[in-house]
Amino acid sequence: MPLDRLRDYRPDRTEPGDFDSFWDATLTQARDAATEPAFVRLDSDLVTVDVFDVTFSGYAGQPVKGWLLIPRHTDGPLPCVIDHIGYNGGRSLPHDWLAWSAAGYANLVMDVRGQGSKSGLVGATADPDPVGSPQVGGFLTRGINDPATYYYRRLYTDAVRAVDVMRAHPRVDPHRVFVAGGSQGGGVALAVAGLQPGLAGVMINVPFLCHIRRATEITDASPYSEITSYLQTHRTDVEQVFHTLSYFDGVNLAARANSPALFSVGLMDATCPPSTVFAAYNHYGAQDKEMVVWAYSGHEGGQAHQRAEMYRFARHH
Amino acid sequence: MPLDRLRDYRPDRTEPGDFDSFWDATLTQARDAATEPAFVRLDSDLVTVDVFDVTFSGYAGQPVKGWLLIPRHTDGPLPCVIDHIGYNGGRSLPHDWLAWSAAGYANLVMDVRGQGSKSGLVGATADPDPVGSPQVGGFLTRGINDPATYYYRRLYTDAVRAVDVMRAHPRVDPHRVFVAGGSQGGGVALAVAGLQPGLAGVMINVPFLCHIRRATEITDASPYSEITSYLQTHRTDVEQVFHTLSYFDGVNLAARANSPALFSVGLMDATCPPSTVFAAYNHYGAQDKEMVVWAYSGHEGGQAHQRAEMYRFARHH
Amino acid sequence: MPLDRLRDYRPDRTEPGDFDSFWDATLTQARDAATEPAFVRLDSDLVTVDVFDVTFSGYAGQPVKGWLLIPRHTDGPLPCVIDHIGYNGGRSLPHDWLAWSAAGYANLVMDVRGQGSKSGLVGATADPDPVGSPQVGGFLTRGINDPATYYYRRLYTDAVRAVDVMRAHPRVDPHRVFVAGGSQGGGVALAVAGLQPGLAGVMINVPFLCHIRRATEITDASPYSEITSYLQTHRTDVEQVFHTLSYFDGVNLAARANSPALFSVGLMDATCPPSTVFAAYNHYGAQDKEMVVWAYSGHEGGQAHQRAEMYRFARHH
Amino acid sequence: MPLDRLRDYRPDRTEPGDFDSFWDATLTQARDAATEPAFVRLDSDLVTVDVFDVTFSGYAGQPVKGWLLIPRHTDGPLPCVIDHIGYNGGRSLPHDWLAWSAAGYANLVMDVRGQGSKSGLVGATADPDPVGSPQVGGFLTRGINDPATYYYRRLYTDAVRAVDVMRAHPRVDPHRVFVAGGSQGGGVALAVAGLQPGLAGVMINVPFLCHIRRATEITDASPYSEITSYLQTHRTDVEQVFHTLSYFDGVNLAARANSPALFSVGLMDATCPPSTVFAAYNHYGAQDKEMVVWAYSGHEGGQAHQRAEMYRFARHH
Amino acid sequence: MPLDRLRDYRPDRTEPGDFDSFWDATLTQARDAATEPAFVRLDSDLVTVDVFDVTFSGYAGQPVKGWLLIPRHTDGPLPCVIDHIGYNGGRSLPHDWLAWSAAGYANLVMDVRGQGSKSGLVGATADPDPVGSPQVGGFLTRGINDPATYYYRRLYTDAVRAVDVMRAHPRVDPHRVFVAGGSQGGGVALAVAGLQPGLAGVMINVPFLCHIRRATEITDASPYSEITSYLQTHRTDVEQVFHTLSYFDGVNLAARANSPALFSVGLMDATCPPSTVFAAYNHYGAQDKEMVVWAYSGHEGGQAHQRAEMYRFARHH
Amino acid sequence: MPLDRLRDYRPDRTEPGDFDSFWDATLTQARDAATEPAFVRLDSDLVTVDVFDVTFSGYAGQPVKGWLLIPRHTDGPLPCVIDHIGYNGGRSLPHDWLAWSAAGYANLVMDVRGQGSKSGLVGATADPDPVGSPQVGGFLTRGINDPATYYYRRLYTDAVRAVDVMRAHPRVDPHRVFVAGGSQGGGVALAVAGLQPGLAGVMINVPFLCHIRRATEITDASPYSEITSYLQTHRTDVEQVFHTLSYFDGVNLAARANSPALFSVGLMDATCPPSTVFAAYNHYGAQDKEMVVWAYSGHEGGQAHQRAEMYRFARHH
């Protein structure tokens, strides 16, 4: 699809009637189950930032890990960026995440439950719900036969809770909390934008989990291919699966978002096809939104140049 | 490794001191938790066999599904073959499994917990334990940081329990229960041979899960590559992971087996390399054992010709 | 092409003027040359079916092999299904083909002349005509420079003859003969439907050899690629080749068919693209026809689930 | 295998007892059936050479095509080079073969029966024997279940006959006939060296069809993989197949050769592995032999540089 | 794009205002710097042609190598074909280039500066300009940030100069100079057609470097992918790069051409997509032009058959 | 090669007699041509570090770019790490390089002349020498026919000069200058260790350019494959090429090094095979050396965990 048509690509959305009550109930349950977060100072080789090993209550009160990096030699509340990680990645070690604290932000890097065993970014958070229904390897079909058991219900809730937690942190300015991520992290950031009002800004790069049905029809690249594989075998469950996914699709979450947003897209992205990214962007609910187009990028997007765009965006919001 | 050297390849085994007590405790717990199996007759298009939808108590008493096929026009107790399925497969539909009943055997096809969402063989059994620690997609690293939580502890136990169940079935001759499988199914059959004495015979084709450490060093093919990926990210857990795996490695289970066995191997098998198959075979504890070598086969092994070998083996045991 | 457009996709056909006389002459010659079929009872391990090693007269009276399986404990004439095999496959061993006899049908599995040296399904029938003109490896371009020498003239004729043979078999109800197959076997079944009237039903899965010119333009997958390779080298023979193929193209044979039919298609099939399958289906001449669409399947189609559809179809026809 | 070991690699050969009588009978039959060759002058755009469309009697007297190029402005008998073509290639058009005539040689380019439908080099010779037993696509397993019906019996005989034909040509010096080829053409040239004494020289580049059993065990590259595929399906015919191949293996033919030879090998050749080439070279029966080693070449070998070596070799023999 | 639409595909061109003055200045500078060419007779094994090692003044007077082949036994001025070589190729050895001299033409094979280290065709000409700005490996992005430093400025100029040189050669008829090439060589031949009036004919096969921006958007094949890679990293230079390329794009050069032309295209060419070839053809400025369409060819085009077309074209022009 | 043998793998080295004088002359020339470096403060979004855009005199006095990052809120001379970048990478933007400054080190990131157009890391330094002899795309064969013109002569010299420059920087402790890099950067760091005595430490991860001849023989992975491609075409230049490379091979440079070193290797590294890394390590001249082995890593090595090892190493040296 050429760029001109992408800019206007705003496909119909399919949305279940209880979308909002589903999420209200989920988030309420998580908040009710929440206990105090722990921030344990870590001895590290780093001298420009203080590092904390974080544990906070996510979905259903389950413990979620993370790193909090706070630039030294600063006073008072800081703006804060919460980072979400790409598929199969975990929080790794703190020195992998220096970009936001170096720019003067408190930075929470949220671990991804169950993930972090591939790609070199080791994870530390379990996904302990007793689900276990048959699935394709990976996380995209874990519990997919029911919205209540779907993996991303838990991950999105963790991410919403991370905002609650950082807004309450003494070194953070609760009015200047940003959420950011690329690929799966972009999908999660978009979900937070739809479920958590009043963010200072959302930075969504090459997002995954948008316009999912189309994605499964036009790309055979991993990880969308996990859904394709599942439906290739669970031949009679196609509609049930897309019913589940409709609670988690970025286009439906985008329609509810009202925080300022910076998106980016790679026009040669075969993993998260541009049309699925523009579908979410064009449905995104806020006026204050911007799309950075990288014409010759694939799923890597704008890399350091997109980082510069994010610095600019955050500085002005 | 040329065939001559394979025939003598009997590498040292590494075995934890509590191997037997680990399995005794696991199996005792499963047997204590067991309830009566259900065999529900299924209306099907088949006229030469009766088909039953089976539910029995597996690991920790958890429900495991299966199909039981019994040839019609037979009387009295029949010999029985329990079939185990390859990686990512489930029990599918009953008409996928006609070979043993057509040859006059009662045939239980055991479903594979959590699997059956890829490869076209749909599964129906959950793997409900609340584990969820970080893992590579798939089943090979699920719960791998501890033998107690490792996925194959549960699957092997299901398979041992299937023998208990079929021995007690009124149409089955308890002295003529066989266990069979290929690839993962071969690994499971081998595990049963090591944990359940007194089988009439075990048929182990191109088995997976044998001499695992060597496999991860010499092949980059899926699914052994799941372990490689895990260790590539969980860089500091290499010894812990192989400690866990030592409770499940076919070479250690083979050393405990004493039932007659028919193995097969494909010399061009890149998924389950021949040296890992011979390692298990050469450690296998029974005198009455036989290896069928398919010189130009890969992981598909001898297919219909190996089926003929199995008919012959079962007829004589 | 989206499903909506596929349902209406009925491209123009190109048909030589002597299509019918070509086939009449071919079939007449074959029938004239036919001798009595041989059905030699086979000692096998199977107890629910009787197995016969079949030799019958195919194209030009040449001998064609097959297996006949007849369920035991049945009386009188049975409905019969004739199975056709996919590309490169042969009749293998009888226990590979238990599905129809287990459902109460006499079942002829017709061997594929010259094929059966790849894919694990070993063949036993020669393709003895002295042709030998230059060809790409495989069967798709064997004798392709002339309809009279084209390989599929011989194979289709064998398949038409198989119906004659089974209709005359004492255990078969001549009014209830079905023809079935997938991929090449689906193409062959479709050809029989066009050349042999009065079948009880035809079951055509993911058929090959339909709308061939389009197939060579939109897929580079094997085996259609054999034609592409041929034309890449025989650069000046393009029209002659498609003239030959017009006698064998499923769209032209479909237009002549009047037996009830069950088709299936995988929307993600890259080997036999969906538009070529719908082209044949939409030209298929009978009113009583049905298309099963597997949205997330490739060339494997519906597998066990399609088998269930076929059981249902055959039960009602 | 490093170069040092290759230089000494002379594996045991396996040779059937009737090797020589098999070939004597075959060649005698061909010579007995031979008729006069036809050389039809072709109108072409070429001005430095005269081109003739050749038809001569090959195996069993069957017609084989070729091109003969004779440099203009020459008198009297010329030395002659007979070229053999690589797998899947045919004689194409005459202007594809200018190298030998430009150097002053009469040059016969022998077409390859049945081949020439792939690779862009179109063929014009049929392989008309009524064989047709099941085979993998391609020529390597055509008739492989019996030496009498094997494809290369016919092709090698054509090539031996080509020498007879050229020795009798009025413009050719019968004492200065060379045979040359690369890959399959190298294998054919080597066969001629073993079956036709008294050649002025043989030029064998990266030869195919040498030490075949080893090749099938160490490479999965096409075309040796055709044999592997065949044996993967015809599982019980392994020894029969290698019995057939022993009549055609370059190592056995090399042992009979006594004409001067120039070999070449690419040490990175994955199609015709270096050890199989050295096996033939080290068994080659003449004293006057030379091996050109291209250390960083694959199956393309030395290309124009090897052509220069061949010019040098032919000039001195 | 189907052939019908290709025949009419004539996209808008983008052309810098100083296109002609840029090239005038470049060519003037080269001609001013030119010195006498050297033609050194080579001792070779060839007897039908005389071979000369050529050195002439190309871009900025820099030395460019080549081979000149002149058929022996000819008198007076000959028509001449200048050959241009595909990407990564060099002039190799003279016996690689016999086709034109064998047909009675003087034939200059122009070496490609800096290239000739891959593909087996060894080169002998340096590209000595002190550029060295960051680039992707290869030649397609060498100096691409400025038209003045772009690699193809130098190569195209060499090729224009080759015409000057051959027109002045005593054995050449200056009114019958042709330029020919395939792929990169086709792009170079097209450039010469646009920059050097009065050619007897231009033969342009599967040309590279036409409608470049579209090519980078629709193919990910090498070598166009070098530009894509460059822009993926030099993210902010997209417009500057296409500004540079507009001086070298075949569609702009075609619009200036007025010599008779023979084009060819492979409809399955993934390296130089057919739409980019037709874009140039449809903009080509001469009335006397012809397109040979090879429907089932990829980038290899018509090979020997296209050579026959070229013989025909040259004979008639 | 198993780990046990790798630990002892110390192959013979081949070294030209004028190795040291070649480098002495080269470095002397560079130092003689050097002018004052420029450090231009950059306005950036970073608040924990000061960033400087660096230009210094490298090979032959040619300008080389880089970034200098100095942690704020520090006094006096700091230890300094000079980072070298992997193949095809450039200095990108400063916020890509925060790890060393965050740990309290002055950090120079040296740009790579001519590189930085692929891989997303954009470069800013030209490689302006007028070389241009034929080469494979990339940098590994640029100027390879002569040590004097070889690309790595210039790059290594730049890197040696970077140490001179940083030792002279007012904020750097000249006794605590480290050099570090991975892959190509590891090869460059090793070269500096051999050419620049008295470093505080050298950190060499998965180094490229070690034991190069062996690498070209055992891997076909890029970028070593550039040399293979070159020699495949420049067939007669094999010894000349390896003569050139002997001046740049890590094993020869290692033998001259005497600074403390931390190496790392991935045992599954197919790009820089472990045996080539151990060859350099085992020849490395200092007593104080350490090898970190990542058993299940490929060319990515230990990633964040290796960073932690480097922090530890630098803290103690």
CSV table of N, CA and C in Angstrom, one decimal, chain C residues 152-239:
chain,number,residue,atom,x,y,z
C,152,TYR,N,0.1,-37.0,-18.5
C,152,TYR,CA,-1.2,-37.0,-17.8
C,152,TYR,C,-2.3,-37.6,-18.7
C,153,ARG,N,-2.0,-37.7,-20.0
C,153,ARG,CA,-2.9,-38.5,-20.8
C,153,ARG,C,-3.0,-40.0,-20.2
C,154,ARG,N,-1.8,-40.5,-19.9
C,154,ARG,CA,-1.8,-41.8,-19.5
C,154,ARG,C,-2.3,-42.0,-18.0
C,155,LEU,N,-1.9,-41.0,-17.2
C,155,LEU,CA,-2.4,-41.1,-15.8
C,155,LEU,C,-3.9,-41.0,-15.7
C,156,TYR,N,-4.5,-40.0,-16.3
C,156,TYR,CA,-5.9,-39.8,-16.3
C,156,TYR,C,-6.6,-41.0,-16.8
C,157,THR,N,-6.1,-41.6,-17.9
C,157,THR,CA,-6.8,-42.8,-18.4
C,157,THR,C,-6.7,-43.9,-17.5
C,158,ASP,N,-5.6,-44.1,-16.8
C,158,ASP,CA,-5.5,-45.2,-15.8
C,158,ASP,C,-6.7,-45.0,-14.8
C,159,ALA,N,-6.9,-43.7,-14.4
C,159,ALA,CA,-7.9,-43.4,-13.3
C,159,ALA,C,-9.3,-43.6,-13.8
C,160,VAL,N,-9.6,-43.3,-15.1
C,160,VAL,CA,-10.9,-43.6,-15.6
C,160,VAL,C,-11.1,-45.1,-15.7
C,161,ARG,N,-10.1,-45.8,-16.1
C,161,ARG,CA,-10.2,-47.3,-16.1
C,161,ARG,C,-10.4,-47.9,-14.7
C,162,ALA,N,-9.8,-47.3,-13.7
C,162,ALA,CA,-10.0,-47.8,-12.4
C,162,ALA,C,-11.5,-47.8,-12.0
C,163,VAL,N,-12.2,-46.8,-12.5
C,163,VAL,CA,-13.7,-46.8,-12.2
C,163,VAL,C,-14.4,-48.0,-12.9
C,164,ASP,N,-14.0,-48.2,-14.2
C,164,ASP,CA,-14.6,-49.3,-14.9
C,164,ASP,C,-14.3,-50.6,-14.1
C,165,VAL,N,-13.1,-50.7,-13.6
C,165,VAL,CA,-12.7,-52.0,-13.0
C,165,VAL,C,-13.4,-52.2,-11.7
C,166,MET,N,-13.6,-51.1,-10.9
C,166,MET,CA,-14.3,-51.3,-9.6
C,166,MET,C,-15.8,-51.5,-9.8
C,167,ARG,N,-16.3,-50.8,-10.8
C,167,ARG,CA,-17.8,-51.0,-11.0
C,167,ARG,C,-18.1,-52.5,-11.3
C,168,ALA,N,-17.1,-53.2,-11.9
C,168,ALA,CA,-17.3,-54.6,-12.3
C,168,ALA,C,-16.9,-55.5,-11.2
C,169,HIS,N,-16.4,-55.0,-10.0
C,169,HIS,CA,-15.9,-55.9,-9.0
C,169,HIS,C,-17.2,-56.5,-8.2
C,170,PRO,N,-17.2,-57.8,-7.9
C,170,PRO,CA,-18.4,-58.4,-7.3
C,170,PRO,C,-18.7,-57.8,-5.9
C,171,ARG,N,-17.7,-57.3,-5.2
C,171,ARG,CA,-18.1,-56.8,-3.8
C,171,ARG,C,-18.4,-55.3,-3.9
C,172,VAL,N,-18.5,-54.7,-5.0
C,172,VAL,CA,-18.7,-53.3,-5.1
C,172,VAL,C,-20.1,-53.0,-5.7
C,173,ASP,N,-20.8,-52.0,-5.1
C,173,ASP,CA,-22.1,-51.5,-5.7
C,173,ASP,C,-21.7,-50.5,-6.8
C,174,PRO,N,-22.0,-50.9,-8.1
C,174,PRO,CA,-21.5,-50.0,-9.2
C,174,PRO,C,-22.2,-48.6,-9.2
C,175,HIS,N,-23.3,-48.5,-8.4
C,175,HIS,CA,-23.9,-47.1,-8.4
C,175,HIS,C,-23.4,-46.3,-7.3
C,176,ARG,N,-22.5,-46.9,-6.5
C,176,ARG,CA,-21.9,-46.1,-5.4
C,176,ARG,C,-20.4,-46.0,-5.4
C,177,VAL,N,-19.9,-45.7,-6.6
C,177,VAL,CA,-18.4,-45.5,-6.7
C,177,VAL,C,-18.0,-44.1,-6.6
C,178,PHE,N,-17.2,-43.8,-5.7
C,178,PHE,CA,-16.6,-42.4,-5.4
C,178,PHE,C,-15.2,-42.3,-5.9
C,179,VAL,N,-14.8,-41.2,-6.2
C,179,VAL,CA,-13.4,-40.9,-6.6
C,179,VAL,C,-12.9,-39.8,-5.7
C,180,ALA,N,-11.7,-39.9,-5.2
C,180,ALA,CA,-11.2,-38.9,-4.2
C,180,ALA,C,-9.7,-38.7,-4.4
C,181,GLY,N,-9.2,-37.6,-3.9
C,181,GLY,CA,-7.8,-37.3,-3.9
C,181,GLY,C,-7.5,-35.9,-3.5
C,182,GLY,N,-6.2,-35.7,-3.2
C,182,GLY,CA,-5.7,-34.3,-2.8
C,182,GLY,C,-4.6,-34.0,-3.7
C,183,SER,N,-4.4,-32.7,-4.0
C,183,SER,CA,-3.3,-32.2,-4.7
C,183,SER,C,-3.3,-32.9,-6.1
C,184,GLN,N,-2.2,-33.5,-6.6
C,184,GLN,CA,-2.3,-34.2,-7.8
C,184,GLN,C,-3.5,-35.2,-7.8
C,185,GLY,N,-3.7,-35.9,-6.7
C,185,GLY,CA,-4.8,-36.8,-6.6
C,185,GLY,C,-6.1,-36.1,-6.8
C,186,GLY,N,-6.2,-34.8,-6.3
C,186,GLY,CA,-7.4,-34.0,-6.6
C,186,GLY,C,-7.6,-33.7,-8.0
C,187,GLY,N,-6.5,-33.4,-8.7
C,187,GLY,CA,-6.6,-33.1,-10.1
C,187,GLY,C,-7.0,-34.3,-10.9
C,188,VAL,N,-6.5,-35.5,-10.5
C,188,VAL,CA,-6.9,-36.7,-11.1
C,188,VAL,C,-8.4,-37.0,-10.9
C,189,ALA,N,-8.8,-36.8,-9.6
C,189,ALA,CA,-10.2,-37.1,-9.3
C,189,ALA,C,-11.1,-36.2,-10.2
C,190,LEU,N,-10.7,-34.9,-10.3
C,190,LEU,CA,-11.5,-34.0,-11.1
C,190,LEU,C,-11.5,-34.4,-12.6
C,191,ALA,N,-10.4,-34.9,-13.1
C,191,ALA,CA,-10.3,-35.4,-14.5
C,191,ALA,C,-11.3,-36.6,-14.6
C,192,VAL,N,-11.3,-37.5,-13.7
C,192,VAL,CA,-12.2,-38.6,-13.8
C,192,VAL,C,-13.7,-38.1,-13.8
C,193,ALA,N,-14.0,-37.1,-12.9
C,193,ALA,CA,-15.3,-36.5,-12.9
C,193,ALA,C,-15.7,-36.0,-14.3
C,194,GLY,N,-14.7,-35.5,-15.0
C,194,GLY,CA,-15.1,-34.9,-16.4
C,194,GLY,C,-15.1,-36.0,-17.4
C,195,LEU,N,-14.5,-37.2,-17.2
C,195,LEU,CA,-14.4,-38.2,-18.3
C,195,LEU,C,-15.2,-39.4,-18.0
C,196,GLN,N,-15.8,-39.5,-16.8
C,196,GLN,CA,-16.5,-40.8,-16.4
C,196,GLN,C,-17.8,-40.4,-15.8
C,197,PRO,N,-18.9,-40.4,-16.5
C,197,PRO,CA,-20.2,-39.9,-15.9
C,197,PRO,C,-20.7,-40.9,-14.9
C,198,GLY,N,-21.7,-40.4,-14.1
C,198,GLY,CA,-22.4,-41.3,-13.2
C,198,GLY,C,-21.8,-41.7,-11.9
C,199,LEU,N,-20.8,-40.9,-11.5
C,199,LEU,CA,-20.2,-41.3,-10.2
C,199,LEU,C,-21.1,-40.9,-9.0
C,200,ALA,N,-21.0,-41.6,-7.9
C,200,ALA,CA,-21.8,-41.3,-6.8
C,200,ALA,C,-21.3,-40.0,-6.2
C,201,GLY,N,-20.1,-39.7,-6.3
C,201,GLY,CA,-19.5,-38.4,-5.8
C,201,GLY,C,-18.0,-38.4,-6.0
C,202,VAL,N,-17.5,-37.1,-6.0
C,202,VAL,CA,-16.1,-36.9,-6.3
C,202,VAL,C,-15.6,-36.0,-5.1
C,203,MET,N,-14.5,-36.3,-4.6
C,203,MET,CA,-14.0,-35.5,-3.5
C,203,MET,C,-12.6,-35.0,-3.9
C,204,ILE,N,-12.5,-33.7,-4.0
C,204,ILE,CA,-11.4,-33.0,-4.7
C,204,ILE,C,-10.8,-32.0,-3.7
C,205,ASN,N,-9.6,-32.4,-3.1
C,205,ASN,CA,-9.0,-31.5,-2.1
C,205,ASN,C,-7.8,-30.8,-2.7
C,206,VAL,N,-7.7,-29.5,-2.5
C,206,VAL,CA,-6.6,-28.7,-2.9
C,206,VAL,C,-6.0,-29.2,-4.2
C,207,PRO,N,-6.9,-29.2,-5.3
C,207,PRO,CA,-6.4,-29.8,-6.5
C,207,PRO,C,-5.3,-29.1,-7.3
C,208,PHE,N,-4.5,-29.9,-7.8
C,208,PHE,CA,-3.4,-29.5,-8.7
C,208,PHE,C,-4.0,-29.5,-10.1
C,209,LEU,N,-3.3,-28.9,-11.1
C,209,LEU,CA,-3.5,-29.0,-12.5
C,209,LEU,C,-4.8,-28.3,-12.9
C,210,CYS,N,-5.2,-27.2,-12.2
C,210,CYS,CA,-6.3,-26.4,-12.6
C,210,CYS,C,-5.8,-25.0,-13.0
C,211,HIS,N,-6.4,-24.5,-14.1
C,211,HIS,CA,-6.1,-23.1,-14.5
C,211,HIS,C,-4.5,-23.0,-14.5
C,212,ILE,N,-3.9,-23.8,-15.3
C,212,ILE,CA,-2.5,-24.0,-15.2
C,212,ILE,C,-1.7,-22.8,-15.6
C,213,ARG,N,-2.1,-22.1,-16.7
C,213,ARG,CA,-1.4,-21.0,-17.1
C,213,ARG,C,-1.3,-19.9,-16.0
C,214,ARG,N,-2.4,-19.7,-15.4
C,214,ARG,CA,-2.4,-18.7,-14.3
C,214,ARG,C,-1.4,-19.2,-13.2
C,215,ALA,N,-1.5,-20.5,-12.9
C,215,ALA,CA,-0.7,-21.0,-11.8
C,215,ALA,C,0.8,-20.7,-12.1
C,216,THR,N,1.2,-20.9,-13.4
C,216,THR,CA,2.6,-20.7,-13.7
C,216,THR,C,3.0,-19.3,-13.6
C,217,GLU,N,2.0,-18.4,-13.7
C,217,GLU,CA,2.3,-17.0,-13.6
C,217,GLU,C,2.4,-16.4,-12.2
C,218,ILE,N,1.6,-17.1,-11.3
C,218,ILE,CA,1.5,-16.5,-9.9
C,218,ILE,C,2.3,-17.3,-8.9
C,219,THR,N,2.7,-18.5,-9.1
C,219,THR,CA,3.5,-19.2,-8.1
C,219,THR,C,4.8,-19.7,-8.6
C,220,ASP,N,5.8,-19.7,-7.8
C,220,ASP,CA,7.1,-20.3,-8.2
C,220,ASP,C,7.4,-21.5,-7.4
C,221,ALA,N,6.3,-22.0,-6.8
C,221,ALA,CA,6.5,-23.3,-6.0
C,221,ALA,C,6.4,-24.5,-6.9
C,222,SER,N,7.1,-25.5,-6.4
C,222,SER,CA,7.1,-26.8,-7.0
C,222,SER,C,5.7,-27.4,-6.7
C,223,PRO,N,5.2,-28.2,-7.6
C,223,PRO,CA,5.7,-28.7,-8.9
C,223,PRO,C,5.3,-27.8,-10.1
C,224,TYR,N,4.4,-26.8,-10.0
C,224,TYR,CA,4.1,-26.0,-11.1
C,224,TYR,C,5.4,-25.4,-11.7
C,225,SER,N,6.4,-25.2,-10.9
C,225,SER,CA,7.6,-24.6,-11.4
C,225,SER,C,8.3,-25.4,-12.4
C,226,GLU,N,7.9,-26.7,-12.5
C,226,GLU,CA,8.5,-27.5,-13.6
C,226,GLU,C,8.1,-27.0,-15.0
C,227,ILE,N,6.9,-26.5,-15.1
C,227,ILE,CA,6.5,-26.0,-16.3
C,227,ILE,C,7.2,-24.6,-16.6
C,228,THR,N,7.3,-23.8,-15.6
C,228,THR,CA,8.0,-22.6,-15.7
C,228,THR,C,9.5,-22.8,-16.2
C,229,SER,N,10.1,-23.8,-15.5
C,229,SER,CA,11.5,-24.1,-15.9
C,229,SER,C,11.6,-24.5,-17.4
C,230,TYR,N,10.6,-25.4,-17.8
C,230,TYR,CA,10.6,-25.9,-19.1
C,230,TYR,C,10.5,-24.7,-20.1
C,231,LEU,N,9.6,-23.8,-19.8
C,231,LEU,CA,9.3,-22.7,-20.8
C,231,LEU,C,10.5,-21.7,-20.7
C,232,GLN,N,11.1,-21.6,-19.6
C,232,GLN,CA,12.3,-20.7,-19.5
C,232,GLN,C,13.4,-21.2,-20.5
C,233,THR,N,13.4,-22.5,-20.7
C,233,THR,CA,14.5,-23.0,-21.6
C,233,THR,C,13.9,-23.2,-23.0
C,234,HIS,N,12.7,-23.9,-23.1
C,234,HIS,CA,12.1,-24.0,-24.4
C,234,HIS,C,11.3,-22.7,-24.7
C,235,ARG,N,12.0,-21.7,-24.9
C,235,ARG,CA,11.5,-20.3,-25.0
C,235,ARG,C,10.5,-20.1,-26.1
C,236,THR,N,10.6,-20.9,-27.1
C,236,THR,CA,9.8,-20.7,-28.3
C,236,THR,C,8.5,-21.6,-28.3
C,237,ASP,N,8.4,-22.4,-27.3
C,237,ASP,CA,7.3,-23.4,-27.3
C,237,ASP,C,6.1,-23.0,-26.4
C,238,VAL,N,6.1,-21.8,-26.0
C,238,VAL,CA,5.1,-21.5,-24.9
C,238,VAL,C,3.6,-21.8,-25.4
C,239,GLU,N,3.3,-21.4,-26.6
C,239,GLU,CA,1.9,-21.7,-27.0
C,239,GLU,C,1.6,-23.2,-27.2
